[in-house]
Amino acid sequence: MNADLVIRNARVLTCDPARVGLGMVDRGAIAIRGGEVAWVGPDADRPGATRVVDAGGRLVTPGLVDCHTHAIFAGDRANEFAMRAAGRSYLEIAAAGGGIGATLGPTRAASDEALVAMLRGRLDAALAAGTTTIEIKSGYDLTLAGEQRLLRCIAAAGQRPAPRCVPTLLAHLVPPERVADRGAFVLEVCDQLIPRVAADELATSVDVYCDEGAFTLAEARAILGAAKAAGLAVRGHVGQFADLGAAELLADLGALSADHLEQVSDGAIARLAVAGVVAVMLPGACVQLRLPVPPVGKLRAAGVPMAIASDLNPGSSYCEELPLQMWLATTHYGMTVEEAWLGVTRHAAKALGMPRVGTLETGAHADLILWGCEDPATVPYRYGAATSLIEAVYVGGIARHATPRPVET
Ligand SMILES: [Zn+2]
């Protein structure tokens, strides 16, 4: 075989489920052809290639997968951050005009061009921190037409080759102007919005925010039922503040993921495990809102795969960097370094239903990171340093971000 590119003299962290643990291949090499991983193995056995990169004995990992973001929005809420830091309560902040409503106005007012440009800036920041696949939810317009507009802007921003963008329709809240007839609004979401989004292929899944102050369990059941009927995958924001029983609903529906889970019952954990639903941990938002930590030990014991995501949003987690979330997951949630790595690679890919990202095994997309360190633990250990630790990010076998560009011979 003659490969397009071989990265040699590397510690290749494959995250391949066919290998033990994180699937580390020490003194390894990886061969890329046609944008895919064509071979991984010992450096001594590497095939010939048109181009060769010497990794200098350092770490090569899959590109990171951010499986939960709200990256499309206008405006920011730095004032709320300051109020919260000064000890103001959620209700005081809401009374001062804070909360999701503070993002709704600027987002609705922004032009398509402005929204796409702001989203692209965040995608560039995510790529520089190693994210090669990113899920992006709508949800900051709330009207039927406006949510479709946000999904079209996501599609426009995602036309660039990197990172790979995965659009999700989020049933976030009942819009303030529809609170008086919320039943009719939910029906419109089910009967009009979801079928249109599916027909226009604007999203691959539907997410519902089922919690106190958001959609009820019955409303969530109707919305996710409509999503399944339209052929879309389902996921949910559940148990961030209160356990309404939505984790059980997601297990019953065979959801891709159940996200947040600060509040979740033992029975629901058992059902998530049986159904193979990924638990998405969002430690940035958890820490910023000073919420209790999800029951990581119980999720681990039950065998629920755990992913870690940024929850990038203007209210509770304005952060594009997954390595920072790995640090929070290991130091604050009690996850191991191995769990943190699987959480931003293979398990996050499972949460998106994308088997060809999140691992470096034969046939996977050649999305990978060259790191300026040797130990996988260094990435969460050197928190906040990801952009300086990363030497290059490849998507589909092509270097899309490099500092400086790696020397190819
Ligand atoms: Zn979220």
Short mmCIF file of C-alpha atoms and ligand atoms in Angstrom, two decimals:
data_model
loop_
_atom_site.label_atom_id
_atom_site.label_comp_id
_atom_site.label_asym_id
_atom_site.label_seq_id
_atom_site.Cartn_x
_atom_site.Cartn_y
_atom_site.Cartn_z
CA MET A 1 0.00 0.00 0.00
CA ASN A 2 1.19 3.51 -0.72
CA ALA A 3 -0.51 5.94 1.62
CA ASP A 4 -1.15 9.64 1.02
CA LEU A 5 0.30 10.45 4.42
CA VAL A 6 2.00 8.53 7.21
CA ILE A 7 2.43 9.99 10.69
CA ARG A 8 5.26 8.00 12.23
CA ASN A 9 7.22 7.78 15.48
CA ALA A 10 4.04 8.48 17.44
CA ARG A 11 2.15 7.33 20.51
CA VAL A 12 -1.14 6.62 18.73
CA LEU A 13 -4.12 6.75 21.09
CA THR A 14 -6.62 4.97 18.87
CA CYS A 15 -9.67 4.72 21.20
CA ASP A 16 -10.37 1.61 19.08
CA PRO A 17 -12.88 -0.61 20.96
CA ALA A 18 -11.11 -3.68 19.55
CA ARG A 19 -8.01 -2.74 21.54
CA VAL A 20 -7.52 -2.67 25.33
CA GLY A 21 -8.29 0.51 27.29
CA LEU A 22 -7.61 3.58 25.19
CA GLY A 23 -6.00 1.44 22.50
CA MET A 24 -2.55 3.01 22.74
CA VAL A 25 -0.06 1.95 20.07
CA ASP A 26 3.36 2.94 21.42
CA ARG A 27 6.16 3.58 18.92
CA GLY A 28 3.36 3.52 16.39
CA ALA A 29 2.40 4.97 13.04
CA ILE A 30 -0.81 5.77 11.25
CA ALA A 31 -1.35 5.69 7.49
CA ILE A 32 -3.98 7.81 5.75
CA ARG A 33 -5.40 7.33 2.28
CA GLY A 34 -8.37 9.05 0.67
CA GLY A 35 -9.15 10.96 3.85
CA GLU A 36 -9.52 7.76 5.87
CA VAL A 37 -7.39 5.84 8.32
CA ALA A 38 -5.94 3.07 6.17
CA TRP A 39 -3.67 1.39 8.72
CA VAL A 40 -2.45 1.73 12.33
CA GLY A 41 0.41 -0.31 13.77
CA PRO A 42 4.04 -0.46 14.87
CA ASP A 43 6.27 2.21 13.37
CA ALA A 44 8.67 -0.47 12.08
CA ASP A 45 5.88 -1.94 9.92
CA ARG A 46 4.62 1.33 8.46
CA PRO A 47 3.72 1.39 4.76
CA GLY A 48 5.24 3.76 2.21
CA ALA A 49 3.65 7.14 1.72
CA THR A 50 3.72 10.20 -0.49
CA ARG A 51 4.21 12.40 2.58
CA VAL A 52 5.59 11.57 6.03
CA VAL A 53 5.30 13.46 9.31
CA ASP A 54 7.61 12.52 12.20
CA ALA A 55 5.69 13.01 15.45
CA GLY A 56 8.89 12.88 17.49
CA GLY A 57 7.53 10.25 19.89
CA ARG A 58 4.61 12.43 20.86
CA LEU A 59 0.89 11.79 21.18
CA VAL A 60 -1.54 11.42 18.27
CA THR A 61 -5.23 11.14 19.19
CA PRO A 62 -8.57 11.18 17.42
CA GLY A 63 -9.94 14.65 16.76
CA LEU A 64 -12.26 15.65 19.59
CA VAL A 65 -16.04 15.35 19.25
CA ASP A 66 -18.17 17.99 20.98
CA CYS A 67 -21.60 16.34 21.10
CA HIS A 68 -23.58 19.14 22.81
CA THR A 69 -23.36 22.85 21.96
CA HIS A 70 -25.61 25.86 21.50
CA ALA A 71 -23.00 27.59 19.34
CA ILE A 72 -25.38 29.73 17.28
CA PHE A 73 -26.49 32.87 19.10
CA ALA A 74 -25.98 36.62 19.17
CA GLY A 75 -25.00 38.79 22.12
CA ASP A 76 -23.41 37.63 25.34
CA ARG A 77 -24.41 37.59 28.99
CA ALA A 78 -21.22 38.65 30.74
CA ASN A 79 -23.34 40.88 32.98
CA GLU A 80 -25.15 37.81 34.30
CA PHE A 81 -21.84 36.11 34.98
CA ALA A 82 -20.79 39.11 37.05
CA MET A 83 -24.10 39.15 38.94
CA ARG A 84 -23.82 35.43 39.71
CA ALA A 85 -20.23 35.89 40.84
CA ALA A 86 -21.45 38.63 43.18
CA GLY A 87 -23.90 36.19 44.74
CA ARG A 88 -27.12 37.17 42.98
CA SER A 89 -29.75 34.45 42.71
CA TYR A 90 -31.24 33.00 39.55
CA LEU A 91 -34.48 34.89 40.24
CA GLU A 92 -32.67 38.19 40.79
CA ILE A 93 -30.82 37.72 37.52
CA ALA A 94 -34.07 36.90 35.71
CA ALA A 95 -35.71 40.00 37.21
CA ALA A 96 -32.83 42.08 35.83
CA GLY A 97 -33.59 40.82 32.31
CA GLY A 98 -31.24 37.84 32.35
CA GLY A 99 -31.75 34.27 31.22
CA ILE A 100 -32.50 32.81 27.80
CA GLY A 101 -34.70 35.82 27.01
CA ALA A 102 -31.56 37.98 26.99
CA THR A 103 -30.22 35.91 24.07
CA LEU A 104 -33.54 35.65 22.24
CA GLY A 105 -33.75 39.35 21.33
CA PRO A 106 -30.23 39.76 19.90
CA THR A 107 -30.45 36.44 18.03
CA ARG A 108 -33.80 37.24 16.45
CA ALA A 109 -32.49 40.70 15.47
CA ALA A 110 -29.22 39.46 13.94
CA SER A 111 -28.94 39.02 10.16
CA ASP A 112 -28.16 35.62 8.67
CA GLU A 113 -24.71 36.91 7.69
CA ALA A 114 -23.96 38.08 11.22
CA LEU A 115 -25.11 34.78 12.76
CA VAL A 116 -23.02 32.75 10.32
CA ALA A 117 -19.95 34.93 10.96
CA MET A 118 -20.30 34.66 14.76
CA LEU A 119 -20.79 30.89 14.53
CA ARG A 120 -17.74 30.54 12.27
CA GLY A 121 -15.63 32.41 14.82
CA ARG A 122 -16.67 29.90 17.50
CA LEU A 123 -16.04 26.96 15.15
CA ASP A 124 -12.51 28.28 14.51
CA ALA A 125 -11.90 28.51 18.27
CA ALA A 126 -13.20 24.96 18.75
CA LEU A 127 -10.98 23.63 15.94
CA ALA A 128 -7.92 25.34 17.44
CA ALA A 129 -8.66 23.45 20.69
CA GLY A 130 -8.89 20.12 18.85
CA THR A 131 -12.60 19.78 18.02
CA THR A 132 -13.04 18.14 14.62
CA THR A 133 -16.75 17.26 14.92
CA ILE A 134 -19.26 19.53 16.65
CA GLU A 135 -22.98 19.25 17.26
CA ILE A 136 -24.83 22.57 17.07
CA LYS A 137 -28.36 23.06 18.36
CA SER A 138 -30.87 25.65 17.28
CA GLY A 139 -32.97 27.04 20.13
CA TYR A 140 -32.41 30.79 20.56
CA ASP A 141 -35.28 31.98 18.38
CA LEU A 142 -38.09 29.63 19.44
CA THR A 143 -40.52 30.58 16.65
CA LEU A 144 -41.15 27.99 13.95
CA ALA A 145 -39.70 30.11 11.15
CA GLY A 146 -36.85 31.39 13.30
CA GLU A 147 -35.68 27.94 14.36
CA GLN A 148 -35.57 26.89 10.69
CA ARG A 149 -33.55 30.02 9.92
CA LEU A 150 -31.01 29.12 12.62
CA LEU A 151 -30.67 25.61 11.17
CA ARG A 152 -30.10 27.09 7.71
CA CYS A 153 -27.39 29.36 9.15
CA ILE A 154 -25.77 26.31 10.79
CA ALA A 155 -25.77 24.59 7.40
CA ALA A 156 -24.19 27.66 5.79
CA ALA A 157 -21.48 27.94 8.45
CA GLY A 158 -20.82 24.21 8.20
CA GLN A 159 -20.01 24.24 4.51
CA ARG A 160 -16.34 24.72 5.29
CA PRO A 161 -14.30 21.50 5.50
CA ALA A 162 -13.59 21.74 9.24
CA PRO A 163 -14.89 21.08 11.77
CA ARG A 164 -17.63 18.66 10.76
CA CYS A 165 -20.96 20.17 11.88
CA VAL A 166 -23.96 18.18 13.09
CA PRO A 167 -27.20 20.18 13.30
CA THR A 168 -29.87 19.47 15.93
CA LEU A 169 -33.33 20.98 16.27
CA LEU A 170 -33.74 21.96 19.93
CA ALA A 171 -37.17 22.41 21.48
CA HIS A 172 -35.70 24.75 24.07
CA LEU A 173 -38.60 26.62 25.66
CA VAL A 174 -42.08 27.88 24.93
CA PRO A 175 -41.49 31.36 23.49
CA PRO A 176 -42.64 34.17 25.79
CA GLU A 177 -45.28 35.32 23.31
CA ARG A 178 -46.85 31.82 23.28
CA VAL A 179 -46.97 31.06 27.01
CA ALA A 180 -50.74 31.65 27.10
CA ASP A 181 -51.34 28.98 24.45
CA ARG A 182 -48.46 26.61 25.03
CA GLY A 183 -50.53 23.56 24.13
CA ALA A 184 -51.12 24.93 20.64
CA PHE A 185 -47.43 25.82 20.35
CA VAL A 186 -46.34 22.27 21.20
CA LEU A 187 -48.77 20.94 18.59
CA GLU A 188 -47.24 23.28 15.98
CA VAL A 189 -43.77 22.04 16.87
CA CYS A 190 -44.92 18.43 16.45
CA ASP A 191 -47.14 18.81 13.37
CA GLN A 192 -45.35 21.58 11.46
CA LEU A 193 -41.81 22.36 12.59
CA ILE A 194 -40.44 18.83 13.00
CA PRO A 195 -41.83 17.42 9.71
CA ARG A 196 -40.52 20.48 7.80
CA VAL A 197 -37.07 20.23 9.36
CA ALA A 198 -36.96 16.52 8.50
CA ALA A 199 -38.18 17.08 4.93
CA ASP A 200 -35.60 19.82 4.33
CA GLU A 201 -32.87 17.73 6.03
CA LEU A 202 -32.01 20.63 8.31
CA ALA A 203 -31.24 18.45 11.34
CA THR A 204 -30.40 14.83 12.12
CA SER A 205 -31.92 14.78 15.59
CA VAL A 206 -34.38 16.55 17.85
CA ASP A 207 -33.47 17.55 21.40
CA VAL A 208 -36.00 18.58 24.02
CA TYR A 209 -35.31 20.52 27.21
CA CYS A 210 -37.45 18.72 29.79
CA ASP A 211 -37.04 20.34 33.19
CA GLU A 212 -38.64 22.74 35.62
CA GLY A 213 -39.44 25.93 33.70
CA ALA A 214 -39.04 24.21 30.32
CA PHE A 215 -41.12 21.47 28.65
CA THR A 216 -43.12 19.02 30.79
CA LEU A 217 -42.69 15.27 30.51
CA ALA A 218 -45.93 14.96 28.53
CA GLU A 219 -44.84 17.73 26.14
CA ALA A 220 -41.41 16.12 25.76
CA ARG A 221 -43.04 12.78 24.96
CA ALA A 222 -45.15 14.39 22.23
CA ILE A 223 -42.19 16.28 20.70
CA LEU A 224 -39.83 13.32 20.69
CA GLY A 225 -42.59 11.06 19.39
CA ALA A 226 -43.10 13.43 16.46
CA ALA A 227 -39.33 13.40 15.87
CA LYS A 228 -39.20 9.62 15.71
CA ALA A 229 -42.22 9.56 13.40
CA ALA A 230 -40.34 11.95 11.09
CA GLY A 231 -37.35 9.63 11.04
CA LEU A 232 -35.10 11.78 13.24
CA ALA A 233 -32.97 10.63 16.15
CA VAL A 234 -33.82 11.95 19.61
CA ARG A 235 -31.95 13.26 22.64
CA GLY A 236 -32.78 15.41 25.65
CA HIS A 237 -31.68 17.92 28.25
CA VAL A 238 -32.85 16.11 31.38
CA GLY A 239 -32.43 16.37 35.13
CA GLN A 240 -30.34 19.54 35.20
CA PHE A 241 -32.47 21.05 37.95
CA ALA A 242 -35.25 18.50 38.62
CA ASP A 243 -35.88 14.86 37.76
CA LEU A 244 -39.15 14.85 35.80
CA GLY A 245 -38.71 11.26 34.61
CA ALA A 246 -37.37 12.22 31.19
CA ALA A 247 -34.34 9.93 31.39
CA GLU A 248 -36.70 6.95 31.45
CA LEU A 249 -38.53 8.42 28.45
CA LEU A 250 -35.25 8.70 26.53
CA ALA A 251 -34.38 5.09 27.37
CA ASP A 252 -37.82 3.93 26.18
CA LEU A 253 -37.38 5.81 22.90
CA GLY A 254 -33.86 4.48 22.26
CA ALA A 255 -32.43 8.01 22.35
CA LEU A 256 -28.87 8.72 21.29
CA SER A 257 -28.13 10.63 24.49
CA ALA A 258 -29.43 11.91 27.82
CA ASP A 259 -27.65 15.14 28.71
CA HIS A 260 -26.93 16.87 32.06
CA LEU A 261 -28.32 14.23 34.53
CA GLU A 262 -27.44 16.11 37.70
CA GLN A 263 -30.74 14.69 38.97
CA VAL A 264 -31.44 11.11 37.87
CA SER A 265 -32.85 8.08 39.69
CA ASP A 266 -31.14 4.71 40.09
CA GLY A 267 -33.95 3.12 38.09
CA ALA A 268 -33.43 5.51 35.21
CA ILE A 269 -29.68 4.79 35.19
CA ALA A 270 -30.40 1.07 34.85
CA ARG A 271 -32.73 1.74 31.93
CA LEU A 272 -30.23 4.03 30.18
CA ALA A 273 -27.66 1.23 30.46
CA VAL A 274 -29.97 -1.40 28.95
CA ALA A 275 -30.99 0.95 26.12
CA GLY A 276 -27.38 1.94 25.33
CA VAL A 277 -28.12 5.65 25.74
CA VAL A 278 -25.02 7.82 26.19
CA ALA A 279 -24.96 10.03 29.30
CA VAL A 280 -23.55 13.42 28.27
CA MET A 281 -21.73 15.18 31.08
CA LEU A 282 -21.64 19.00 30.92
CA PRO A 283 -19.31 19.97 33.75
CA GLY A 284 -18.75 23.57 32.65
CA ALA A 285 -22.41 24.47 33.10
CA CYS A 286 -22.66 22.38 36.27
CA VAL A 287 -19.76 24.24 37.91
CA GLN A 288 -20.84 27.67 36.73
CA LEU A 289 -24.40 27.19 38.03
CA ARG A 290 -23.05 25.56 41.22
CA LEU A 291 -25.19 22.46 40.73
CA PRO A 292 -24.61 19.10 42.39
CA VAL A 293 -22.40 16.68 40.47
CA PRO A 294 -24.11 13.90 38.44
CA PRO A 295 -23.81 10.37 39.88
CA VAL A 296 -20.75 9.38 37.86
CA GLY A 297 -19.99 6.37 40.08
CA LYS A 298 -23.47 4.93 39.53
CA LEU A 299 -23.34 5.57 35.78
CA ARG A 300 -19.95 3.84 35.64
CA ALA A 301 -21.14 0.88 37.72
CA ALA A 302 -24.21 0.45 35.50
CA GLY A 303 -22.09 0.54 32.34
CA VAL A 304 -23.65 3.69 30.86
CA PRO A 305 -21.19 5.19 28.34
CA MET A 306 -20.30 8.74 29.40
CA ALA A 307 -19.51 11.54 26.97
CA ILE A 308 -18.25 15.01 27.89
CA ALA A 309 -19.29 18.13 26.02
CA SER A 310 -18.78 21.88 26.24
CA ASP A 311 -22.47 22.93 26.32
CA LEU A 312 -21.10 26.07 24.59
CA ASN A 313 -23.80 28.67 25.25
CA PRO A 314 -23.93 32.32 26.30
CA GLY A 315 -25.61 31.76 29.67
CA SER A 316 -23.91 28.98 31.60
CA SER A 317 -20.85 27.82 29.61
CA TYR A 318 -19.27 30.18 27.09
CA CYS A 319 -16.40 27.83 26.28
CA GLU A 320 -15.30 26.23 23.00
CA GLU A 321 -12.54 24.08 24.54
CA LEU A 322 -13.17 20.40 25.26
CA PRO A 323 -9.80 19.88 27.02
CA LEU A 324 -11.01 22.30 29.72
CA GLN A 325 -14.14 20.17 30.12
CA MET A 326 -11.88 17.09 30.45
CA TRP A 327 -10.12 18.84 33.31
CA LEU A 328 -13.44 19.60 35.05
CA ALA A 329 -14.66 16.04 34.44
CA THR A 330 -11.55 14.55 36.03
CA THR A 331 -11.12 16.98 38.92
CA HIS A 332 -14.73 17.86 39.75
CA TYR A 333 -16.80 14.88 38.50
CA GLY A 334 -14.36 12.14 39.55
CA MET A 335 -13.96 10.67 36.08
CA THR A 336 -10.70 8.92 35.22
CA VAL A 337 -8.35 10.19 32.53
CA GLU A 338 -9.36 7.20 30.40
CA GLU A 339 -13.05 8.08 30.84
CA ALA A 340 -12.33 11.70 29.98
CA TRP A 341 -10.63 10.70 26.72
CA LEU A 342 -13.41 8.29 25.73
CA GLY A 343 -15.88 11.02 26.70
CA VAL A 344 -14.60 13.41 24.05
CA THR A 345 -13.91 10.76 21.40
CA ARG A 346 -15.62 7.39 21.01
CA HIS A 347 -18.49 7.94 23.43
CA ALA A 348 -19.22 11.41 22.07
CA ALA A 349 -19.30 9.93 18.57
CA LYS A 350 -21.80 7.34 19.80
CA ALA A 351 -23.92 10.17 21.22
CA LEU A 352 -24.03 11.60 17.68
CA GLY A 353 -24.60 8.25 15.99
CA MET A 354 -21.38 8.74 13.98
CA PRO A 355 -19.31 5.53 14.00
CA ARG A 356 -16.63 6.93 11.68
CA VAL A 357 -15.41 9.66 14.03
CA GLY A 358 -13.97 9.47 17.55
CA THR A 359 -11.54 6.61 16.90
CA LEU A 360 -8.42 5.97 14.85
CA GLU A 361 -9.27 2.56 13.43
CA THR A 362 -9.18 1.39 9.83
CA GLY A 363 -12.02 2.99 7.86
CA ALA A 364 -12.53 5.91 10.24
CA HIS A 365 -12.30 9.49 9.00
CA ALA A 366 -8.69 10.65 9.35
CA ASP A 367 -9.59 13.31 11.94
CA LEU A 368 -6.71 13.55 14.39
CA ILE A 369 -4.58 15.75 16.60
CA LEU A 370 -0.79 15.94 16.89
CA TRP A 371 0.00 16.96 20.45
CA GLY A 372 3.18 18.50 21.81
CA CYS A 373 3.16 16.05 24.74
CA GLU A 374 3.50 12.30 25.23
CA ASP A 375 1.13 11.40 28.08
CA PRO A 376 -2.67 11.45 27.53
CA ALA A 377 -3.04 12.73 31.12
CA THR A 378 -1.13 15.89 30.18
CA VAL A 379 -4.12 17.22 28.24
CA PRO A 380 -6.48 17.62 31.23
CA TYR A 381 -3.52 18.16 33.61
CA ARG A 382 -2.33 21.24 31.67
CA TYR A 383 -5.80 22.76 31.75
CA GLY A 384 -6.22 25.92 29.77
CA ALA A 385 -3.13 25.11 27.69
CA ALA A 386 -4.73 23.07 24.90
CA THR A 387 -4.17 25.57 22.13
CA SER A 388 -0.46 25.72 22.91
CA LEU A 389 -0.19 21.93 23.38
CA ILE A 390 -1.75 21.24 19.98
CA GLU A 391 0.67 21.19 17.05
CA ALA A 392 -1.77 20.27 14.29
CA VAL A 393 -5.39 19.26 13.75
CA TYR A 394 -6.24 17.13 10.72
CA VAL A 395 -9.73 16.66 9.33
CA GLY A 396 -10.16 14.07 6.60
CA GLY A 397 -6.39 13.68 6.45
CA ILE A 398 -5.74 17.37 5.75
CA ALA A 399 -4.13 19.74 8.26
CA ARG A 400 -6.80 22.37 8.95
CA HIS A 401 -5.10 23.99 11.90
CA ALA A 402 -1.43 24.02 12.80
CA THR A 403 0.89 26.00 15.06
CA PRO A 404 3.28 25.93 13.29
CA ARG A 405 2.42 23.74 10.33
CA PRO A 406 4.04 20.31 10.82
CA VAL A 407 7.05 19.52 8.68
CA GLU A 408 6.07 16.99 6.03
CA THR A 409 8.84 15.25 4.08
ZN ZN B 1 -27.43 22.43 26.55
#
